Short mmCIF file of C-alpha atoms in Angstrom, two decimals:
data_model
loop_
_atom_site.label_atom_id
_atom_site.label_comp_id
_atom_site.label_asym_id
_atom_site.label_seq_id
_atom_site.Cartn_x
_atom_site.Cartn_y
_atom_site.Cartn_z
CA UNK A 1 -132.07 -10.20 24.68
CA UNK A 2 -132.84 -9.55 20.98
CA UNK A 3 -130.20 -10.62 18.56
CA UNK A 4 -128.17 -7.83 16.92
CA UNK A 5 -129.21 -6.85 13.40
CA UNK A 6 -125.69 -5.48 12.88
CA UNK A 7 -123.25 -7.76 11.16
CA UNK A 8 -120.22 -7.49 8.92
CA UNK A 9 -119.04 -3.96 8.12
CA UNK A 10 -121.96 -2.42 10.06
CA UNK A 11 -120.97 -4.28 13.23
CA UNK A 12 -117.33 -3.25 12.81
CA UNK A 13 -118.48 0.38 12.32
CA UNK A 14 -120.47 0.43 15.56
CA UNK A 15 -117.75 -1.47 17.48
CA UNK A 16 -115.21 1.14 16.41
CA UNK A 17 -117.58 4.00 17.20
CA UNK A 18 -118.11 2.68 20.74
CA UNK A 19 -114.36 2.07 21.22
CA UNK A 20 -113.64 5.69 20.25
CA UNK A 21 -116.33 6.86 22.73
CA UNK A 22 -114.57 4.80 25.39
CA UNK A 23 -111.19 6.40 24.63
CA UNK A 24 -112.78 9.86 24.77
CA UNK A 25 -114.49 9.10 28.06
CA UNK A 26 -111.21 7.75 29.59
CA UNK A 27 -109.30 10.80 28.44
CA UNK A 28 -111.96 13.24 29.64
CA UNK A 29 -112.76 11.63 32.99
CA UNK A 30 -109.62 9.84 34.12
CA UNK A 31 -106.55 11.82 35.11
CA UNK A 32 -104.39 8.60 35.44
CA UNK A 33 -105.26 7.73 31.82
CA UNK A 34 -104.09 11.17 30.70
CA UNK A 35 -100.80 10.74 32.62
CA UNK A 36 -100.24 7.27 31.17
CA UNK A 37 -101.08 8.48 27.66
CA UNK A 38 -98.63 11.36 27.99
CA UNK A 39 -95.97 8.87 29.13
CA UNK A 40 -96.75 6.68 26.14
CA UNK A 41 -96.44 9.62 23.79
CA UNK A 42 -92.87 10.01 24.99
CA UNK A 43 -92.08 6.36 25.13
CA UNK A 44 -93.35 5.37 21.69
CA UNK A 45 -90.78 7.49 19.83
CA UNK A 46 -88.10 6.42 22.31
CA UNK A 47 -88.93 2.77 21.55
CA UNK A 48 -88.21 3.34 17.86
CA UNK A 49 -84.77 4.61 18.74
CA UNK A 50 -84.06 1.91 21.42
CA UNK A 51 -85.44 -1.22 19.62
CA UNK A 52 -83.00 -3.20 17.60
CA UNK A 53 -85.61 -5.54 16.10
CA UNK A 54 -89.29 -5.72 15.32
CA UNK A 55 -89.88 -8.00 18.34
CA UNK A 56 -88.26 -5.49 20.66
CA UNK A 57 -90.37 -2.70 19.23
CA UNK A 58 -93.54 -4.81 19.65
CA UNK A 59 -92.61 -5.59 23.29
CA UNK A 60 -91.91 -1.95 24.10
CA UNK A 61 -95.07 -0.61 22.45
CA UNK A 62 -97.22 -3.53 23.68
CA UNK A 63 -96.27 -3.04 27.24
CA UNK A 64 -97.31 0.62 27.01
CA UNK A 65 -100.64 -0.32 25.37
CA UNK A 66 -101.28 -2.84 28.10
CA UNK A 67 -101.01 -0.07 30.73
CA UNK A 68 -103.60 1.97 28.88
CA UNK A 69 -105.86 -1.05 28.36
CA UNK A 70 -105.77 -1.94 32.01
CA UNK A 71 -106.41 1.62 33.03
CA UNK A 72 -109.56 1.69 30.85
CA UNK A 73 -110.75 -1.58 32.43
CA UNK A 74 -110.02 -0.19 35.89
CA UNK A 75 -111.93 2.92 35.09
CA UNK A 76 -114.89 0.80 33.82
CA UNK A 77 -114.89 -1.21 37.06
CA UNK A 78 -114.88 2.04 39.06
CA UNK A 79 -117.72 3.52 37.01
CA UNK A 80 -119.89 0.44 37.51
CA UNK A 81 -119.17 0.38 41.28
CA UNK A 82 -119.89 4.04 41.63
CA UNK A 83 -123.10 3.70 39.60
CA UNK A 84 -124.29 0.92 41.89
CA UNK A 85 -124.24 3.14 44.95
CA UNK A 86 -122.31 5.63 46.94
CA UNK A 87 -122.35 3.90 50.28
CA UNK A 88 -119.24 1.94 51.20
CA UNK A 89 -119.28 -1.75 50.71
CA UNK A 90 -116.33 -4.10 51.29
CA UNK A 91 -116.82 -5.81 47.88
CA UNK A 92 -117.01 -2.48 46.05
CA UNK A 93 -113.76 -1.40 47.69
CA UNK A 94 -112.21 -4.73 46.84
CA UNK A 95 -113.23 -4.46 43.20
CA UNK A 96 -111.72 -0.98 42.93
CA UNK A 97 -108.48 -2.02 44.65
CA UNK A 98 -108.16 -5.07 42.41
CA UNK A 99 -108.61 -2.93 39.30
CA UNK A 100 -105.93 -0.64 40.54
CA UNK A 101 -103.68 -3.56 41.33
CA UNK A 102 -104.06 -4.74 37.71
CA UNK A 103 -102.84 -1.35 36.44
CA UNK A 104 -99.97 -1.41 38.87
CA UNK A 105 -98.82 -4.90 37.67
CA UNK A 106 -98.95 -3.63 34.06
CA UNK A 107 -96.75 -0.65 34.98
CA UNK A 108 -94.31 -3.10 36.65
CA UNK A 109 -94.43 -5.25 33.51
CA UNK A 110 -93.65 -2.22 31.35
CA UNK A 111 -90.66 -1.34 33.52
CA UNK A 112 -89.41 -4.99 33.36
CA UNK A 113 -89.84 -5.11 29.56
CA UNK A 114 -88.08 -1.78 29.01
CA UNK A 115 -85.33 -2.75 31.40
CA UNK A 116 -84.86 -6.12 29.69
CA UNK A 117 -84.65 -4.57 26.20
CA UNK A 118 -82.22 -1.88 27.41
CA UNK A 119 -80.11 -4.61 29.13
CA UNK A 120 -80.12 -6.80 26.00
CA UNK A 121 -79.04 -3.79 23.96
CA UNK A 122 -76.09 -3.16 26.15
CA UNK A 123 -77.26 0.05 27.78
CA UNK A 124 -76.44 -1.22 31.26
CA UNK A 125 -72.93 -2.41 30.58
#
């Protein structure tokens, strides 16, 4: 592989450009990403109201971002598997299931983080 001629600001520019393309593709192609993004758009302002410290705010926002990040990785896995071939293969199914499990674990983490912050803030008693 030829070494990249992009470095410094130029490299940052292209990395940012490709990341934005990835966000757009996830939004356009993945319904689950759109649902999770919609949930995040509700949860981010709620987090500002709920959080009693910067650490709590970072935990609440960070858990939401992790769900989106894992959804993008899961979508990337699915795209590669689908590109490889349309016939069923046990390993392809396993890869897709594991990607989905990663997203599910991040959703559980988000519920646990939000529940813990709400508990610490006295919402549950």
